[in-house]
Amino acid sequence: MTIIVTPAEIEEYRSQLQAYPEALKGLDTLADCEGDLECAAETVAIELGKLDDDLGNEDEKGKWLEKFTQSLHPHICTPAFREVLTQGFAGAIGLLIPVVGLPTLIVLVIVYISRKGLDEFCKDC
């Protein structure tokens, strides 16, 4: 599933995340990838050494962000995360940074979750 984030949405996220300059770098990458969320996540993951430059199997391409985000289910599918997400992205990033670090990548995870819908994402938890 390709998720495209519009330039207007990217600017809205920027306005919410001024306190997180590393997260803004993730949004810069998203803009460089013309809003393609998976492209941005894979680019950031490669830069952070979390993903090989050679993505290998064609069936796996376009699924890295989904798999990474799935690994965060225990931290995302909680009442505390739900509460802070309703207040905006900054609180959600603040909650996940101590657990995961990597604000450049976490911002893309939160965009993914917001697009997919928290209820849909957490339905199998």
CSV table of C-alpha atoms in Angstrom, one decimal:
chain,number,residue,atom,x,y,z
A,1,MET,CA,0.0,0.0,0.0
A,2,THR,CA,1.6,3.3,-1.1
A,3,ILE,CA,0.9,6.2,1.1
A,4,ILE,CA,1.4,9.6,-0.4
A,5,VAL,CA,1.6,12.6,2.0
A,6,THR,CA,0.8,16.0,0.4
A,7,PRO,CA,3.1,19.0,0.8
A,8,ALA,CA,0.3,20.7,2.8
A,9,GLU,CA,0.2,17.8,5.2
A,10,ILE,CA,4.0,17.8,5.5
A,11,GLU,CA,3.9,21.5,6.4
A,12,GLU,CA,1.2,20.9,9.0
A,13,TYR,CA,3.4,18.2,10.6
A,14,ARG,CA,6.3,20.6,10.6
A,15,SER,CA,4.3,23.2,12.5
A,16,GLN,CA,3.6,20.6,15.2
A,17,LEU,CA,7.2,19.4,15.5
A,18,GLN,CA,9.3,22.5,15.9
A,19,ALA,CA,10.6,21.2,19.2
A,20,TYR,CA,12.1,18.1,17.4
A,21,PRO,CA,14.7,19.2,14.8
A,22,GLU,CA,15.6,15.5,14.2
A,23,ALA,CA,12.0,14.7,13.4
A,24,LEU,CA,12.0,17.7,10.9
A,25,LYS,CA,14.8,15.9,9.1
A,26,GLY,CA,12.4,12.9,8.6
A,27,LEU,CA,9.9,15.3,7.1
A,28,ASP,CA,12.6,16.8,4.8
A,29,THR,CA,13.2,13.3,3.5
A,30,LEU,CA,9.5,12.7,3.1
A,31,ALA,CA,9.3,15.9,1.0
A,32,ASP,CA,12.4,14.8,-1.0
A,33,CYS,CA,10.6,11.5,-1.8
A,34,GLU,CA,7.6,13.5,-3.1
A,35,GLY,CA,5.5,12.4,-0.2
A,36,ASP,CA,6.0,8.7,-0.7
A,37,LEU,CA,6.0,7.5,3.0
A,38,GLU,CA,7.7,4.1,2.4
A,39,CYS,CA,10.4,5.7,0.2
A,40,ALA,CA,11.2,8.2,3.0
A,41,ALA,CA,11.2,5.5,5.7
A,42,GLU,CA,13.5,3.2,3.7
A,43,THR,CA,15.8,6.2,2.9
A,44,VAL,CA,16.0,7.2,6.6
A,45,ALA,CA,16.5,3.6,7.7
A,46,ILE,CA,19.4,3.1,5.2
A,47,GLU,CA,21.0,6.4,6.5
A,48,LEU,CA,20.6,5.2,10.1
A,49,GLY,CA,22.0,1.7,9.3
A,50,LYS,CA,18.7,0.0,10.1
A,51,LEU,CA,18.3,-1.3,6.5
A,52,ASP,CA,20.7,-2.5,3.9
A,53,ASP,CA,20.9,-0.4,0.7
A,54,ASP,CA,20.1,-3.6,-1.2
A,55,LEU,CA,16.4,-4.3,-0.4
A,56,GLY,CA,16.7,-7.7,-2.1
A,57,ASN,CA,13.4,-9.5,-2.6
A,58,GLU,CA,10.9,-7.6,-4.7
A,59,ASP,CA,8.1,-8.9,-2.5
A,60,GLU,CA,9.6,-7.2,0.5
A,61,LYS,CA,10.0,-3.8,-1.1
A,62,GLY,CA,7.4,-1.3,0.1
A,63,LYS,CA,6.8,-3.2,3.3
A,64,TRP,CA,9.7,-2.1,5.6
A,65,LEU,CA,7.9,0.7,7.3
A,66,GLU,CA,4.9,-1.6,8.0
A,67,LYS,CA,7.1,-4.3,9.5
A,68,PHE,CA,9.1,-1.8,11.6
A,69,THR,CA,5.9,-0.2,12.9
A,70,GLN,CA,4.5,-3.6,13.8
A,71,SER,CA,7.4,-4.2,16.1
A,72,LEU,CA,6.3,-1.2,18.1
A,73,HIS,CA,2.8,-2.5,18.8
A,74,PRO,CA,3.4,-2.9,22.5
A,75,HIS,CA,4.3,0.8,22.8
A,76,ILE,CA,1.8,2.2,20.3
A,77,CYS,CA,-1.3,0.2,21.2
A,78,THR,CA,-1.7,1.7,24.7
A,79,PRO,CA,-4.2,4.1,26.2
A,80,ALA,CA,-1.3,6.5,26.9
A,81,PHE,CA,-0.2,6.6,23.3
A,82,ARG,CA,-3.8,7.0,22.1
A,83,GLU,CA,-4.2,10.0,24.5
A,84,VAL,CA,-1.1,11.8,23.4
A,85,LEU,CA,-1.7,11.2,19.7
A,86,THR,CA,-5.1,12.9,20.0
A,87,GLN,CA,-3.2,16.0,21.2
A,88,GLY,CA,-0.8,16.0,18.2
A,89,PHE,CA,2.3,14.5,16.8
A,90,ALA,CA,4.7,16.2,19.2
A,91,GLY,CA,3.4,14.3,22.2
A,92,ALA,CA,3.4,11.0,20.3
A,93,ILE,CA,7.0,11.5,19.3
A,94,GLY,CA,7.9,12.5,22.9
A,95,LEU,CA,6.4,9.2,24.1
A,96,LEU,CA,8.2,7.0,21.6
A,97,ILE,CA,11.7,8.6,21.6
A,98,PRO,CA,12.7,7.2,25.0
A,99,VAL,CA,11.7,3.7,23.8
A,100,VAL,CA,13.0,3.7,20.3
A,101,GLY,CA,15.2,6.8,19.9
A,102,LEU,CA,15.5,7.7,16.2
A,103,PRO,CA,13.2,10.8,15.9
A,104,THR,CA,14.0,11.0,12.2
A,105,LEU,CA,12.3,7.6,11.7
A,106,ILE,CA,9.7,7.9,14.5
A,107,VAL,CA,8.0,10.8,12.8
A,108,LEU,CA,7.4,8.6,9.7
A,109,VAL,CA,6.0,5.9,11.9
A,110,ILE,CA,3.5,8.3,13.4
A,111,VAL,CA,2.5,9.6,10.0
A,112,TYR,CA,2.0,5.9,8.9
A,113,ILE,CA,-0.1,5.2,12.0
A,114,SER,CA,-2.2,8.3,11.6
A,115,ARG,CA,-2.9,7.4,7.9
A,116,LYS,CA,-3.7,3.8,8.7
A,117,GLY,CA,-5.8,4.8,11.7
A,118,LEU,CA,-4.8,3.8,15.3
A,119,ASP,CA,-7.9,1.6,15.7
A,120,GLU,CA,-7.1,-0.3,12.5
A,121,PHE,CA,-3.4,-0.6,13.4
A,122,CYS,CA,-4.2,-1.9,16.9
A,123,LYS,CA,-7.1,-4.2,16.1
A,124,ASP,CA,-5.1,-7.4,16.5
A,125,CYS,CA,-3.4,-6.4,19.7
